[in-house]
Short mmCIF file of C-alpha atoms and ligand atoms in Angstrom, two decimals:
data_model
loop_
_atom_site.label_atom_id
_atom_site.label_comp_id
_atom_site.label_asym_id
_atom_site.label_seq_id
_atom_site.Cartn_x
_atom_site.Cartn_y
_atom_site.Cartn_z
CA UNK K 1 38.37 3.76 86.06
CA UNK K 2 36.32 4.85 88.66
CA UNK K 3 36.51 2.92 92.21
CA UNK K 4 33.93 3.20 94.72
CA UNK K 5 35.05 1.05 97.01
CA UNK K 6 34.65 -2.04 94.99
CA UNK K 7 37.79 -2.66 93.15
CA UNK K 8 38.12 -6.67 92.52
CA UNK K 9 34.71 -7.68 94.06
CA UNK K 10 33.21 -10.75 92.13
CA UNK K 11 30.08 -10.22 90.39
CA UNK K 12 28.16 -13.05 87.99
CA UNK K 13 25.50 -11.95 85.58
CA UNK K 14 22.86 -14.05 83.43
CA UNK K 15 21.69 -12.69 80.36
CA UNK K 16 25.64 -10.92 79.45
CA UNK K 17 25.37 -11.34 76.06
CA UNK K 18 22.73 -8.84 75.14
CA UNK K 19 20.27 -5.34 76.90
CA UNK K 20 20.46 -4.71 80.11
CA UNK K 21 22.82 -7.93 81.31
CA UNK K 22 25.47 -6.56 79.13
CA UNK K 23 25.00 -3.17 79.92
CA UNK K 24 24.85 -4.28 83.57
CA UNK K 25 28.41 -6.17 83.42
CA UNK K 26 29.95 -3.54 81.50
CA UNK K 27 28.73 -1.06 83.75
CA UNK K 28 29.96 -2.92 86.78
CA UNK K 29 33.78 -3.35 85.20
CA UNK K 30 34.06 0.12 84.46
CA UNK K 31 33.20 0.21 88.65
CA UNK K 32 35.90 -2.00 89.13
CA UNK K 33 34.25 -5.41 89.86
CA UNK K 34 35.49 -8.54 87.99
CA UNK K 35 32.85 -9.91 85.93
CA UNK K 36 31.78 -13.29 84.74
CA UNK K 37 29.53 -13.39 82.06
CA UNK K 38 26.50 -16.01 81.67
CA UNK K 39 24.12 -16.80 78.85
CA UNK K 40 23.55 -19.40 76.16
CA UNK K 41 25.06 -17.84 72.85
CA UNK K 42 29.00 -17.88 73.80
CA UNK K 43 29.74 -15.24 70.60
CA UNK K 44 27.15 -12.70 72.58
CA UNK K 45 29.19 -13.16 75.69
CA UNK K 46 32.40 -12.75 73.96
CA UNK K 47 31.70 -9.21 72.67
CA UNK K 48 30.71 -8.17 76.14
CA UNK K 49 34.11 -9.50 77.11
CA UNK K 50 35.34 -7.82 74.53
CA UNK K 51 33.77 -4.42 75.13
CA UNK K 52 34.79 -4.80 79.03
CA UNK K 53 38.26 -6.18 78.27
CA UNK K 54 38.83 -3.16 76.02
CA UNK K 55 38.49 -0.33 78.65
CA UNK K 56 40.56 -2.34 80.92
CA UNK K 57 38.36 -4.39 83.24
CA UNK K 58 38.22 -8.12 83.84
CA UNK K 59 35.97 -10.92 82.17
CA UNK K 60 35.04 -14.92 82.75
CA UNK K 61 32.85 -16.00 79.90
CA UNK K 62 30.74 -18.98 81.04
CA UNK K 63 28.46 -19.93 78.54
CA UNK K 64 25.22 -21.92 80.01
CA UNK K 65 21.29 -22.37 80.02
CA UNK K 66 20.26 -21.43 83.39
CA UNK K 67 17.84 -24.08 83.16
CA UNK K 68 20.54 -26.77 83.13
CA UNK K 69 21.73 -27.74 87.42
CA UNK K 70 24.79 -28.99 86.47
CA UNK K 71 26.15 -26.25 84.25
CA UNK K 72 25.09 -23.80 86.95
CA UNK K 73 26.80 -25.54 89.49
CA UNK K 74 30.21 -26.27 87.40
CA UNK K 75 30.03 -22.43 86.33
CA UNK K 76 29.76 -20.98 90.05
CA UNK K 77 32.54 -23.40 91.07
CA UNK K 78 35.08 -21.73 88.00
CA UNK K 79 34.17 -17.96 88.97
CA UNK K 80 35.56 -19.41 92.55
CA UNK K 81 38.23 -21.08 91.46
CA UNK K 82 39.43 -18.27 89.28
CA UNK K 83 38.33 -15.53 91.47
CA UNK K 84 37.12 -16.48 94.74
CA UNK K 85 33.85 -16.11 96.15
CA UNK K 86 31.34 -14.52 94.39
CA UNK K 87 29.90 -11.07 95.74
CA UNK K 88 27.33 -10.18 93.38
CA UNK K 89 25.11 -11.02 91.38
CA UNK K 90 23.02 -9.78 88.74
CA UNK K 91 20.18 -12.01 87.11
CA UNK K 92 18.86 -10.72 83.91
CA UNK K 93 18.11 -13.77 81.70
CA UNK K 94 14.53 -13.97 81.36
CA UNK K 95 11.94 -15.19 78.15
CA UNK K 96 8.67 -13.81 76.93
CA UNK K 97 6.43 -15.09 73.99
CA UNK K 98 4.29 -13.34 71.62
CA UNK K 99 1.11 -16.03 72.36
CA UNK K 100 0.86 -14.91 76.12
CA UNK K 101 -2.91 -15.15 76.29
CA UNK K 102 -5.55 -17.35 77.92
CA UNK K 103 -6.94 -16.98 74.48
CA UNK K 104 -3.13 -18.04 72.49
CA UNK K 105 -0.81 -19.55 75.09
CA UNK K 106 0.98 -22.37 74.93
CA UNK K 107 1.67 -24.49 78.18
CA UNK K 108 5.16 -25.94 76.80
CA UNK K 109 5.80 -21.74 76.64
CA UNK K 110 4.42 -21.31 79.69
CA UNK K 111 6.55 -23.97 81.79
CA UNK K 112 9.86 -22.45 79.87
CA UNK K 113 9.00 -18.84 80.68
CA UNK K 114 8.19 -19.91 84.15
CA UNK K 115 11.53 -21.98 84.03
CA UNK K 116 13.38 -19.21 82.57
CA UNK K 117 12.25 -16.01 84.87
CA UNK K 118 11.59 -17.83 88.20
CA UNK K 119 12.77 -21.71 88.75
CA UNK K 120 16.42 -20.45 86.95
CA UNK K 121 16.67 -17.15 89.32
CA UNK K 122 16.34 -19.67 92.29
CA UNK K 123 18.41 -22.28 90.90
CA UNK K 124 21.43 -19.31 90.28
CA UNK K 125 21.14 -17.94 94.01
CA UNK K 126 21.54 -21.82 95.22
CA UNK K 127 24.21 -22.28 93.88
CA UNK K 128 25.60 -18.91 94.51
CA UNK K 129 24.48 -18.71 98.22
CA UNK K 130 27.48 -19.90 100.01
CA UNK K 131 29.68 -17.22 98.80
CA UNK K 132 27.19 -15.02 99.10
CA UNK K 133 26.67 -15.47 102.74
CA UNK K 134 30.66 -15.26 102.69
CA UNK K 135 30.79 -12.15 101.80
CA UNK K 136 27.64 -10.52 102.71
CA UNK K 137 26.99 -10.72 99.20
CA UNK K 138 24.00 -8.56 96.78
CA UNK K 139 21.71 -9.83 94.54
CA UNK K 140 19.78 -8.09 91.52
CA UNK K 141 17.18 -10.13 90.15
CA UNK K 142 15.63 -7.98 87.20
CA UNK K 143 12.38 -8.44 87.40
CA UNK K 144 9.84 -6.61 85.59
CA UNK K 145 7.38 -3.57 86.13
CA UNK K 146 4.58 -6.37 85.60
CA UNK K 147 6.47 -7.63 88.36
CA UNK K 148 5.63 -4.72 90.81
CA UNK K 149 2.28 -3.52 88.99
CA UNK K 150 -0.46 -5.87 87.81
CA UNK K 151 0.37 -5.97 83.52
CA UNK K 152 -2.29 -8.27 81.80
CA UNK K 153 -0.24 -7.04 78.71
CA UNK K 154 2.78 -8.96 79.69
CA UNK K 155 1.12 -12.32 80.10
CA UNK K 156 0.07 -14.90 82.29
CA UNK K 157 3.65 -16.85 82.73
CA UNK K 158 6.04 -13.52 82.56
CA UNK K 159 3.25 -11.67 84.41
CA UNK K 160 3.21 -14.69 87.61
CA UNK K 161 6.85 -15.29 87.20
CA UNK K 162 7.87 -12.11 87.39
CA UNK K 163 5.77 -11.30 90.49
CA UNK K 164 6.56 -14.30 91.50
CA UNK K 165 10.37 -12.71 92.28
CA UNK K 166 9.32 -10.22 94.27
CA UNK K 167 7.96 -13.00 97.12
CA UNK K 168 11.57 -14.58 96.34
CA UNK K 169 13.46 -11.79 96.87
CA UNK K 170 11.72 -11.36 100.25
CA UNK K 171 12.59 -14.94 101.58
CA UNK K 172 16.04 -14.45 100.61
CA UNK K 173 16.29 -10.88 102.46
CA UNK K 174 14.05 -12.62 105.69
CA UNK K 175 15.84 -16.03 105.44
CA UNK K 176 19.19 -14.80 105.13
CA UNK K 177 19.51 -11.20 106.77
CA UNK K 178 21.96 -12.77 109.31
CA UNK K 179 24.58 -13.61 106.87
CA UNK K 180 23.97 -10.51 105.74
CA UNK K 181 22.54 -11.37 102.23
CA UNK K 182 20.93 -8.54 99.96
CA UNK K 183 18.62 -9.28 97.23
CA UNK K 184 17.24 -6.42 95.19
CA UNK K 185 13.78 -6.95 92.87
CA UNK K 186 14.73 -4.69 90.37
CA UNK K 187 11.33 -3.45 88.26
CA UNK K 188 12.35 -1.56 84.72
CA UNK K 189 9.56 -0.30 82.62
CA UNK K 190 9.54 -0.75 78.96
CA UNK K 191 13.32 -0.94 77.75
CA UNK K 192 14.51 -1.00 74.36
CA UNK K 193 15.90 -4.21 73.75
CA UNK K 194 16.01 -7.41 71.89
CA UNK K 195 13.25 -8.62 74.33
CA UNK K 196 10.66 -6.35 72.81
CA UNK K 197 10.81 -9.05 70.02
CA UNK K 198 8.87 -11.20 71.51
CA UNK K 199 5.93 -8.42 72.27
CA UNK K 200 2.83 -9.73 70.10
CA UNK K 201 3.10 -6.29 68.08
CA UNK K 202 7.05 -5.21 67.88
CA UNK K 203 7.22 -1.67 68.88
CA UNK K 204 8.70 1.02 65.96
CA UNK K 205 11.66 3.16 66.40
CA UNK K 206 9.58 5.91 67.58
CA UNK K 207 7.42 3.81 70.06
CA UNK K 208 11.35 2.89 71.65
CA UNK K 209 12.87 6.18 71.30
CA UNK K 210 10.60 7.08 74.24
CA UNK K 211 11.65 3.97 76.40
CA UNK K 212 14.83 3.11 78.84
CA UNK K 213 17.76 2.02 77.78
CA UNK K 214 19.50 -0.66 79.19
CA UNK K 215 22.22 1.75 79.81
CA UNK K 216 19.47 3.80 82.33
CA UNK K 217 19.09 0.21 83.81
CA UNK K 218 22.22 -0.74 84.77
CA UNK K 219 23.14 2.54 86.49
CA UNK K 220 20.25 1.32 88.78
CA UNK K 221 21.96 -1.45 88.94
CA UNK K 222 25.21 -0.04 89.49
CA UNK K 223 23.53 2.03 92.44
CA UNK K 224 22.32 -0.96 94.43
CA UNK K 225 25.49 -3.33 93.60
CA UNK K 226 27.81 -0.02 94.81
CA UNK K 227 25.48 -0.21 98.13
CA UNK K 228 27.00 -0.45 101.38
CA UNK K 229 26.99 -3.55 103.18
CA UNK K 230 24.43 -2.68 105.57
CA UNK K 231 22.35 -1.61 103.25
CA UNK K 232 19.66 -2.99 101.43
CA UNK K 233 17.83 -2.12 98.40
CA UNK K 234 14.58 -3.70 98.55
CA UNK K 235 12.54 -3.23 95.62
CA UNK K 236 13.10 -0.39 92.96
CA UNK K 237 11.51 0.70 90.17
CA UNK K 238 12.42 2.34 86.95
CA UNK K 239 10.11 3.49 84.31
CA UNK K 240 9.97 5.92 81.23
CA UNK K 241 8.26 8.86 81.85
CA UNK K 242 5.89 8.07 79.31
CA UNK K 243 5.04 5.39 80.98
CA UNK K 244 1.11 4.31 81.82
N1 NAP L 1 13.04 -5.04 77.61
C1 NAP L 1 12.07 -4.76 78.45
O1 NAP L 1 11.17 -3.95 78.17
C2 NAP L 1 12.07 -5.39 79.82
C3 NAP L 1 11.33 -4.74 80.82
C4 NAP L 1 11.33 -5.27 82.11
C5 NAP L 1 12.06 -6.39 82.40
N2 NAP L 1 12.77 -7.03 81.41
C6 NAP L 1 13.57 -8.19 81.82
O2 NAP L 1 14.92 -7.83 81.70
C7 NAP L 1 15.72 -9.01 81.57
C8 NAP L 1 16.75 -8.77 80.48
O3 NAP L 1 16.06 -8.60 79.24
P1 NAP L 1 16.51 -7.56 78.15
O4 NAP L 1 15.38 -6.61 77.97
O5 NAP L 1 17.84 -7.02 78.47
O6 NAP L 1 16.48 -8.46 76.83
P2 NAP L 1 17.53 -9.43 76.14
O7 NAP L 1 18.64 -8.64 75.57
O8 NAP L 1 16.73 -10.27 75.23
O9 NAP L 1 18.11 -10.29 77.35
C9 NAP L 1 17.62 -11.52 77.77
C10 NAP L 1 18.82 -12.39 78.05
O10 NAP L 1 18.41 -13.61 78.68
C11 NAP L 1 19.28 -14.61 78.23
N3 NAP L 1 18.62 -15.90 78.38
C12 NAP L 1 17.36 -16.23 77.99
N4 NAP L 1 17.11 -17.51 78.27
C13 NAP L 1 18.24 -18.01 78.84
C14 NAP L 1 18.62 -19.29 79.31
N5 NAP L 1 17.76 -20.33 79.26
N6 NAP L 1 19.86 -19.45 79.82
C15 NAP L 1 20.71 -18.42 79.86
N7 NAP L 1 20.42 -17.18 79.44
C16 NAP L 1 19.20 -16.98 78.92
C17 NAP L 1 19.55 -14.27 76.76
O11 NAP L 1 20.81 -14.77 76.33
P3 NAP L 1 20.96 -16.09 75.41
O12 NAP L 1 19.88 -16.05 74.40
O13 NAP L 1 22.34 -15.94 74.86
O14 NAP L 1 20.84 -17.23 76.37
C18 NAP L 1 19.61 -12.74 76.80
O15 NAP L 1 20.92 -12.28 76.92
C19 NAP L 1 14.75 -10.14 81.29
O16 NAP L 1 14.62 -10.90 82.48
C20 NAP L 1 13.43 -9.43 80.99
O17 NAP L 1 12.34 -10.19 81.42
C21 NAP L 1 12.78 -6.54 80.12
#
């Protein structure tokens, strides 16, 4: 197992169970870090577990909606509890919907997306914060490149929300550069995952053979986590080449 420096650091990540969250947490085991795992379907975050637990590393699996305070709150508190303070972390969990049009939307859709890929990034850095400015902790929030690059294709919620990260990743560096706080807007292009499900037309095998993998993704990840502590890692952005 490869070190880096970062041997027993604390990370929490949303969206373990599935793309680039669990590729993200398994990424950042093999790297040494301790890993609790968030997302709603426990059996999704138990197979990451498993797959981390397996080549030796160390996994919490906290099952939770990040919409839900509470849950958020008693989850931060049993990563402490278990492993002190936590150092990193990595926010993946994020919602689309096929009917993302002014012409199809739905509002109810609209206010959970929004929920989902902006109020629930927010809500996970609150509660998080403390230990973060404890340890001159990093953030990742993975954003989107519709979060970086205007992307009528991606919808009006997941389009706003996810641009909507990249103004909350700068208050978090301005507001909190004296405790030494690093937040990252991470931007990946089109990556083959389960989320491409909820694209109006699903792409075919061929159409993702030329995309990222989540496994491209969380060595970006990996890269800004592994950072050192007086450096920050504003914005990056990670595309396929065949990407227009
Ligand atoms: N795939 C792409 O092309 C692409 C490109 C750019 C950015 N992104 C972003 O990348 C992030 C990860 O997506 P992915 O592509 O890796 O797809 P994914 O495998 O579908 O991951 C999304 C994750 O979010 C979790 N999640 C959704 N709602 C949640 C909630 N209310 N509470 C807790 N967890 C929740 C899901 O877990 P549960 O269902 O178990 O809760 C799932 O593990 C998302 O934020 C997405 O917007 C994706």
């Amino acid at each position: 197992m490869s070190d880096g420096g970062t041997t027993g650091r604390v990370l929490w990540v949303t969206g373990a169970g599935s793309g680039m969250g669990r590729a993200a947490a398994v990424a950042a085991a093999a790297a040494g870090w301790r890993v609790a795992l968030s997302g709603r379907r426990e059996g999704a975050l138990a197979e990451t577990a498993r797959v981390i637990t397996d080549a030796g590393g160390e996994a919490l699996v906290l099952p939770l909606d990040v919409a839900d305070t509470a849950a958020v709150a008693a989850a931060r508190a049993q990563v402490a509890e278990q492993w002190g303070p936590v150092q990193g972390l990595v926010l993946a969990a994020g919602l689309n919907a096929p009917r993302r049009t002014w012409g199809d939307q739905d509002l109810g859709e609209l206010e959970q997306i929004v929920a989902t890929n902006l109020v629930a990034v927010a809500r996970v850095v609150d509660a998080a914060l403390p230990d973060l400015r404890a340890t001159a902790g990093v953030v990742v929030v993975v954003s989107s490149y519709a979060g970086w690059s205007f992307s009528p294709g991606a919808g009006v919620a997941y389009s706003a929300s996810k641009t909507a990260l990249a103004s909350l990743c700068r208050t978090l560096n301005a507001h909190e550069a004296a405790s030494g706080v690093r937040a990252c807007h991470l931007c990946p292009g089109d990556v083959d995952t389960d989320f491409l499900a909820m694209r109006p037309q699903v792409p075919d095998a061929s159409a993702r053979e030329v995309m990222l993998t989540a496994d491209d993704v969380a060595r970006a990840v990996q890269f800004v986590l592994d950072a050192p502590a007086h450096v920050r890692i504003d914005e990056l952005v990670i595309s396929p080449v065949s990407q227009r």
